[in-house]
Tab-separated table of C-alpha atoms in Angstrom:
chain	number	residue	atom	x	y	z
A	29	UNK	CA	86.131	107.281	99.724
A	30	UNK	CA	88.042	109.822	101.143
A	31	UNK	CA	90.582	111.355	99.347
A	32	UNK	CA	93.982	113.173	100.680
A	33	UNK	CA	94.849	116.476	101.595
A	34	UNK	CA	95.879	117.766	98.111
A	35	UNK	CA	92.667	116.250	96.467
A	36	UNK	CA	93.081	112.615	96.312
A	37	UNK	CA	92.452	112.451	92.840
A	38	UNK	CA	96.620	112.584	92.445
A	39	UNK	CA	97.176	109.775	94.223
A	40	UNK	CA	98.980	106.946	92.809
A	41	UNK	CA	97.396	104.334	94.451
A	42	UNK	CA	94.015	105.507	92.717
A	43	UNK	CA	95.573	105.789	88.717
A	44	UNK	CA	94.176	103.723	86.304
A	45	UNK	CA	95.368	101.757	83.355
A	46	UNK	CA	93.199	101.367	80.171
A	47	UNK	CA	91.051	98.861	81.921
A	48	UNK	CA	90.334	100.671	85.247
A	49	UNK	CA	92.568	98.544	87.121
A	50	UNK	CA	94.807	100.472	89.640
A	51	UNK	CA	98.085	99.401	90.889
A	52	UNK	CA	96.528	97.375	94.057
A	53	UNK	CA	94.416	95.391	91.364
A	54	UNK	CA	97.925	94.755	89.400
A	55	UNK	CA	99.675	93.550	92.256
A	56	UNK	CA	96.742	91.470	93.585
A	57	UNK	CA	96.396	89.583	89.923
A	58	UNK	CA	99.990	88.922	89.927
A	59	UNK	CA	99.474	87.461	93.872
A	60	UNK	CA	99.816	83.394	93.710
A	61	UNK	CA	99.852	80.712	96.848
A	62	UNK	CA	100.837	77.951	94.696
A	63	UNK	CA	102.920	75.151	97.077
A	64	UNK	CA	106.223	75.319	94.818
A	65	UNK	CA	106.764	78.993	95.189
A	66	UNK	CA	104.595	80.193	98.409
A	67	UNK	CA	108.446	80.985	100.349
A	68	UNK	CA	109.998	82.673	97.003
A	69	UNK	CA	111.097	85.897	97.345
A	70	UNK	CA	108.991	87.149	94.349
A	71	UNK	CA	105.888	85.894	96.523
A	72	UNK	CA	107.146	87.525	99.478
A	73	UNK	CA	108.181	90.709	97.285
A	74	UNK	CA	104.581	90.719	95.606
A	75	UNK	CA	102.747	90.510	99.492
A	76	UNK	CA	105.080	93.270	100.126
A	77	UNK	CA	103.855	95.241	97.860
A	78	UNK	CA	99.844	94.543	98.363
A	79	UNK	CA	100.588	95.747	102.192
A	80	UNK	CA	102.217	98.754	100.996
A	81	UNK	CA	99.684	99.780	98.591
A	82	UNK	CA	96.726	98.846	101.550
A	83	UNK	CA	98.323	101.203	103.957
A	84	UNK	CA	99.111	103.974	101.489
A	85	UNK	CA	95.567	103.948	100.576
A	86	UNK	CA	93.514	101.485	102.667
A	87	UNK	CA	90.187	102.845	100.363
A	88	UNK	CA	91.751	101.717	97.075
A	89	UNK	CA	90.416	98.032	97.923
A	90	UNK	CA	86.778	99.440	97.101
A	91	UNK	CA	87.701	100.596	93.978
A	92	UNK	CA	86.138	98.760	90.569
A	93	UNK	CA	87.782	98.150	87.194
A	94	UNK	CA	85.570	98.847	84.318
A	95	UNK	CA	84.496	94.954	84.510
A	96	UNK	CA	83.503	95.745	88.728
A	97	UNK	CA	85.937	93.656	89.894
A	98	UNK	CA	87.943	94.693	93.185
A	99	UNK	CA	91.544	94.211	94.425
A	100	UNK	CA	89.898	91.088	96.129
A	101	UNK	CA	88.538	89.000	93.608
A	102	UNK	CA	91.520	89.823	91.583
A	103	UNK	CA	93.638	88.057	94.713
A	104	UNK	CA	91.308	85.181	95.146
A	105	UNK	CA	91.273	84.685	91.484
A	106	UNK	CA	95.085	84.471	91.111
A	107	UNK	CA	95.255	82.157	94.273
A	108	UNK	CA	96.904	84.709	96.691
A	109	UNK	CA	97.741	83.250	100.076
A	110	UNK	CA	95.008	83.188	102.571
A	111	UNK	CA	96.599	85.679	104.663
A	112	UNK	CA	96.501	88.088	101.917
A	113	UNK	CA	93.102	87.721	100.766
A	114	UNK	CA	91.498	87.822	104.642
A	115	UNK	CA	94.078	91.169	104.822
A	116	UNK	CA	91.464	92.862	101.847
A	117	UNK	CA	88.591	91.044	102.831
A	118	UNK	CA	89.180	92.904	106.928
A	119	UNK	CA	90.438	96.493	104.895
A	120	UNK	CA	87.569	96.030	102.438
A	121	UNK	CA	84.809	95.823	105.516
A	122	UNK	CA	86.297	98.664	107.114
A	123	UNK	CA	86.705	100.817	104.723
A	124	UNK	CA	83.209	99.951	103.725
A	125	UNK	CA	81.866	101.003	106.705
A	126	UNK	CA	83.641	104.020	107.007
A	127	UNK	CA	82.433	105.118	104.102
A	128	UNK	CA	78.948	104.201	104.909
A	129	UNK	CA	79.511	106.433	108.270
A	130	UNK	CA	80.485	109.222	106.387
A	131	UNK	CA	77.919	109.088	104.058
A	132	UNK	CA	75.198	109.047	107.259
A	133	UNK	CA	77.149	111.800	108.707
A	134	UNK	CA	77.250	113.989	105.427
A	135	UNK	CA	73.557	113.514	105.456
A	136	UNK	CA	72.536	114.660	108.987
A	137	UNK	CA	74.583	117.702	108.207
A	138	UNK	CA	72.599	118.616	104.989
């Protein structure tokens, strides 16, 4: 994925804890839909921060732990609202193919 100006190996949104997960994987595991607390603040807080994180660094949602596990199945596994998890799944398929294009590109040039 494509990295920032200064290297993109800095970047926050990319760090990993002992596990590989990154901070886009913490905030999607701690992501839940359940009917009691869908309107809480702490859900809306914790949505907040997946669509920060997503626009800081829309590539971070291919990124695997050291188990392959993405942002996404974090989400679905921690029963994050449906808006959330279609918000990775469209950020997921474009960044996939963007990568995918630049790989094709980076080819025809060598």
């Amino acid at each position: 994925p494509p990295s920032s100006s200064n290297g993109g190996e800095d970047l926050l949104t990319r760090r990993r804890d002992a596990l590989g997960k990154t901070p886009l994987m913490h905030a999607c595991e701690n992501a839940t839909s359940t009917a009691a607390d869908s309107d809480s603040e702490s859900v809306r807080r914790s949505n907040g921060v997946i669509k920060a994180l997503v626009s800081a660094d829309p590539y971070s949602v291919l990124v695997e732990d050291c188990c392959e596990r993405t942002a996404l199945e974090f989400a679905i596994f921690a029963g994050a609202p449906d808006r959330v998890v279609r918000a990775l799944q469209g950020t997921m398929i474009r960044a996939a193919k963007d990568v995918n294009r630049m790989e094709r590109e980076r080819r025809y040039i060598e």
